[in-house]
């Protein structure tokens, strides 16, 4: 009888704590990285006046390009480490009609604090 009572108490305790946020931290969650990983040195190589070929050679293929033309390229990197908040880096490059880089928009600014340089 005593064994059944202890087992029932253990099951009840387990069921009550199953939804607690303290147990959530114990469960392993892998780091999820998606998109174009860029370092601050990669972005520093960009200069206004570069051609699309030069940019593609420097950074690789963009994750997205403008669906209504090819004048804007998007390099997006999204990082979700385990139980931490999601961080996202978006680099938007705009080209003119002759495929020359005219604008570099880096949000948020890529630094060692936002995404670790590897």
JSON list of C-alpha atoms in Angstrom, two decimals, residues 6-87:
[
{"chain": "A", "resi": 6, "resn": "UNK", "atom": "CA", "xyz": [4.63, 6.84, -3.09]},
{"chain": "A", "resi": 7, "resn": "UNK", "atom": "CA", "xyz": [4.26, 6.00, -6.78]},
{"chain": "A", "resi": 8, "resn": "UNK", "atom": "CA", "xyz": [1.03, 7.99, -7.03]},
{"chain": "A", "resi": 9, "resn": "UNK", "atom": "CA", "xyz": [2.65, 10.95, -5.24]},
{"chain": "A", "resi": 10, "resn": "UNK", "atom": "CA", "xyz": [5.67, 10.81, -7.54]},
{"chain": "A", "resi": 11, "resn": "UNK", "atom": "CA", "xyz": [3.47, 10.70, -10.65]},
{"chain": "A", "resi": 12, "resn": "UNK", "atom": "CA", "xyz": [1.35, 13.57, -9.35]},
{"chain": "A", "resi": 13, "resn": "UNK", "atom": "CA", "xyz": [4.45, 15.65, -8.58]},
{"chain": "A", "resi": 14, "resn": "UNK", "atom": "CA", "xyz": [5.89, 14.92, -12.00]},
{"chain": "A", "resi": 15, "resn": "UNK", "atom": "CA", "xyz": [2.65, 15.93, -13.72]},
{"chain": "A", "resi": 16, "resn": "UNK", "atom": "CA", "xyz": [2.45, 19.16, -11.74]},
{"chain": "A", "resi": 17, "resn": "UNK", "atom": "CA", "xyz": [6.01, 20.25, -12.59]},
{"chain": "A", "resi": 18, "resn": "UNK", "atom": "CA", "xyz": [5.97, 19.13, -16.24]},
{"chain": "A", "resi": 19, "resn": "UNK", "atom": "CA", "xyz": [4.79, 22.53, -17.47]},
{"chain": "A", "resi": 20, "resn": "UNK", "atom": "CA", "xyz": [7.08, 24.64, -15.31]},
{"chain": "A", "resi": 21, "resn": "UNK", "atom": "CA", "xyz": [9.52, 26.96, -17.05]},
{"chain": "A", "resi": 22, "resn": "UNK", "atom": "CA", "xyz": [12.37, 25.76, -14.83]},
{"chain": "A", "resi": 23, "resn": "UNK", "atom": "CA", "xyz": [12.32, 22.40, -16.58]},
{"chain": "A", "resi": 24, "resn": "UNK", "atom": "CA", "xyz": [12.34, 24.11, -19.96]},
{"chain": "A", "resi": 25, "resn": "UNK", "atom": "CA", "xyz": [15.95, 25.26, -19.42]},
{"chain": "A", "resi": 26, "resn": "UNK", "atom": "CA", "xyz": [17.04, 21.68, -18.76]},
{"chain": "A", "resi": 27, "resn": "UNK", "atom": "CA", "xyz": [15.83, 20.46, -22.15]},
{"chain": "A", "resi": 28, "resn": "UNK", "atom": "CA", "xyz": [18.51, 20.75, -24.86]},
{"chain": "A", "resi": 29, "resn": "UNK", "atom": "CA", "xyz": [17.74, 23.08, -27.75]},
{"chain": "A", "resi": 30, "resn": "UNK", "atom": "CA", "xyz": [20.22, 23.21, -30.63]},
{"chain": "A", "resi": 31, "resn": "UNK", "atom": "CA", "xyz": [21.45, 26.49, -32.10]},
{"chain": "A", "resi": 32, "resn": "UNK", "atom": "CA", "xyz": [19.56, 27.33, -35.29]},
{"chain": "A", "resi": 33, "resn": "UNK", "atom": "CA", "xyz": [21.42, 29.40, -37.90]},
{"chain": "A", "resi": 34, "resn": "UNK", "atom": "CA", "xyz": [19.75, 30.31, -41.17]},
{"chain": "A", "resi": 35, "resn": "UNK", "atom": "CA", "xyz": [20.73, 32.44, -44.15]},
{"chain": "A", "resi": 36, "resn": "UNK", "atom": "CA", "xyz": [23.94, 34.16, -45.21]},
{"chain": "A", "resi": 37, "resn": "UNK", "atom": "CA", "xyz": [26.54, 34.25, -42.44]},
{"chain": "A", "resi": 38, "resn": "UNK", "atom": "CA", "xyz": [28.63, 37.41, -42.86]},
{"chain": "A", "resi": 39, "resn": "UNK", "atom": "CA", "xyz": [31.40, 38.76, -40.67]},
{"chain": "A", "resi": 40, "resn": "UNK", "atom": "CA", "xyz": [32.20, 42.44, -40.16]},
{"chain": "A", "resi": 41, "resn": "UNK", "atom": "CA", "xyz": [35.32, 42.01, -42.33]},
{"chain": "A", "resi": 42, "resn": "UNK", "atom": "CA", "xyz": [33.16, 40.69, -45.20]},
{"chain": "A", "resi": 43, "resn": "UNK", "atom": "CA", "xyz": [30.89, 43.74, -45.03]},
{"chain": "A", "resi": 44, "resn": "UNK", "atom": "CA", "xyz": [33.90, 46.09, -44.77]},
{"chain": "A", "resi": 45, "resn": "UNK", "atom": "CA", "xyz": [35.10, 44.86, -48.18]},
{"chain": "A", "resi": 46, "resn": "UNK", "atom": "CA", "xyz": [32.02, 46.35, -49.89]},
{"chain": "A", "resi": 47, "resn": "UNK", "atom": "CA", "xyz": [32.37, 49.68, -51.66]},
{"chain": "A", "resi": 48, "resn": "UNK", "atom": "CA", "xyz": [29.85, 51.78, -53.57]},
{"chain": "A", "resi": 49, "resn": "UNK", "atom": "CA", "xyz": [30.69, 51.42, -57.26]},
{"chain": "A", "resi": 50, "resn": "UNK", "atom": "CA", "xyz": [31.32, 47.66, -57.21]},
{"chain": "A", "resi": 51, "resn": "UNK", "atom": "CA", "xyz": [29.60, 45.54, -59.85]},
{"chain": "A", "resi": 52, "resn": "UNK", "atom": "CA", "xyz": [27.21, 42.68, -59.11]},
{"chain": "A", "resi": 53, "resn": "UNK", "atom": "CA", "xyz": [29.92, 40.19, -60.05]},
{"chain": "A", "resi": 54, "resn": "UNK", "atom": "CA", "xyz": [32.36, 41.74, -57.58]},
{"chain": "A", "resi": 55, "resn": "UNK", "atom": "CA", "xyz": [29.77, 41.72, -54.78]},
{"chain": "A", "resi": 56, "resn": "UNK", "atom": "CA", "xyz": [28.82, 38.10, -55.50]},
{"chain": "A", "resi": 57, "resn": "UNK", "atom": "CA", "xyz": [32.50, 37.13, -55.45]},
{"chain": "A", "resi": 58, "resn": "UNK", "atom": "CA", "xyz": [32.99, 38.92, -52.12]},
{"chain": "A", "resi": 59, "resn": "UNK", "atom": "CA", "xyz": [29.83, 37.85, -50.26]},
{"chain": "A", "resi": 60, "resn": "UNK", "atom": "CA", "xyz": [28.43, 34.92, -52.23]},
{"chain": "A", "resi": 61, "resn": "UNK", "atom": "CA", "xyz": [24.93, 34.52, -53.57]},
{"chain": "A", "resi": 62, "resn": "UNK", "atom": "CA", "xyz": [22.27, 36.63, -51.81]},
{"chain": "A", "resi": 63, "resn": "UNK", "atom": "CA", "xyz": [19.49, 34.92, -49.89]},
{"chain": "A", "resi": 64, "resn": "UNK", "atom": "CA", "xyz": [16.86, 36.96, -51.75]},
{"chain": "A", "resi": 65, "resn": "UNK", "atom": "CA", "xyz": [16.73, 39.39, -54.62]},
{"chain": "A", "resi": 66, "resn": "UNK", "atom": "CA", "xyz": [14.09, 41.91, -55.58]},
{"chain": "A", "resi": 67, "resn": "UNK", "atom": "CA", "xyz": [11.16, 39.92, -57.05]},
{"chain": "A", "resi": 68, "resn": "UNK", "atom": "CA", "xyz": [10.17, 42.79, -59.36]},
{"chain": "A", "resi": 69, "resn": "UNK", "atom": "CA", "xyz": [13.65, 43.27, -60.80]},
{"chain": "A", "resi": 70, "resn": "UNK", "atom": "CA", "xyz": [17.22, 42.54, -59.90]},
{"chain": "A", "resi": 71, "resn": "UNK", "atom": "CA", "xyz": [18.22, 45.91, -58.48]},
{"chain": "A", "resi": 72, "resn": "UNK", "atom": "CA", "xyz": [18.12, 44.91, -54.77]},
{"chain": "A", "resi": 73, "resn": "UNK", "atom": "CA", "xyz": [19.90, 42.03, -53.06]},
{"chain": "A", "resi": 74, "resn": "UNK", "atom": "CA", "xyz": [19.19, 40.87, -49.50]},
{"chain": "A", "resi": 75, "resn": "UNK", "atom": "CA", "xyz": [21.69, 39.02, -47.32]},
{"chain": "A", "resi": 76, "resn": "UNK", "atom": "CA", "xyz": [19.81, 37.85, -44.23]},
{"chain": "A", "resi": 77, "resn": "UNK", "atom": "CA", "xyz": [21.27, 35.89, -41.32]},
{"chain": "A", "resi": 78, "resn": "UNK", "atom": "CA", "xyz": [19.05, 34.69, -38.50]},
{"chain": "A", "resi": 79, "resn": "UNK", "atom": "CA", "xyz": [20.50, 33.12, -35.38]},
{"chain": "A", "resi": 80, "resn": "UNK", "atom": "CA", "xyz": [18.59, 31.44, -32.55]},
{"chain": "A", "resi": 81, "resn": "UNK", "atom": "CA", "xyz": [21.01, 30.09, -29.95]},
{"chain": "A", "resi": 82, "resn": "UNK", "atom": "CA", "xyz": [19.39, 27.50, -27.67]},
{"chain": "A", "resi": 83, "resn": "UNK", "atom": "CA", "xyz": [17.23, 29.26, -25.09]},
{"chain": "A", "resi": 84, "resn": "UNK", "atom": "CA", "xyz": [18.29, 32.82, -26.01]},
{"chain": "A", "resi": 85, "resn": "UNK", "atom": "CA", "xyz": [16.47, 35.43, -28.07]},
{"chain": "A", "resi": 86, "resn": "UNK", "atom": "CA", "xyz": [16.55, 35.41, -31.86]},
{"chain": "A", "resi": 87, "resn": "UNK", "atom": "CA", "xyz": [18.90, 37.88, -33.53]}
]
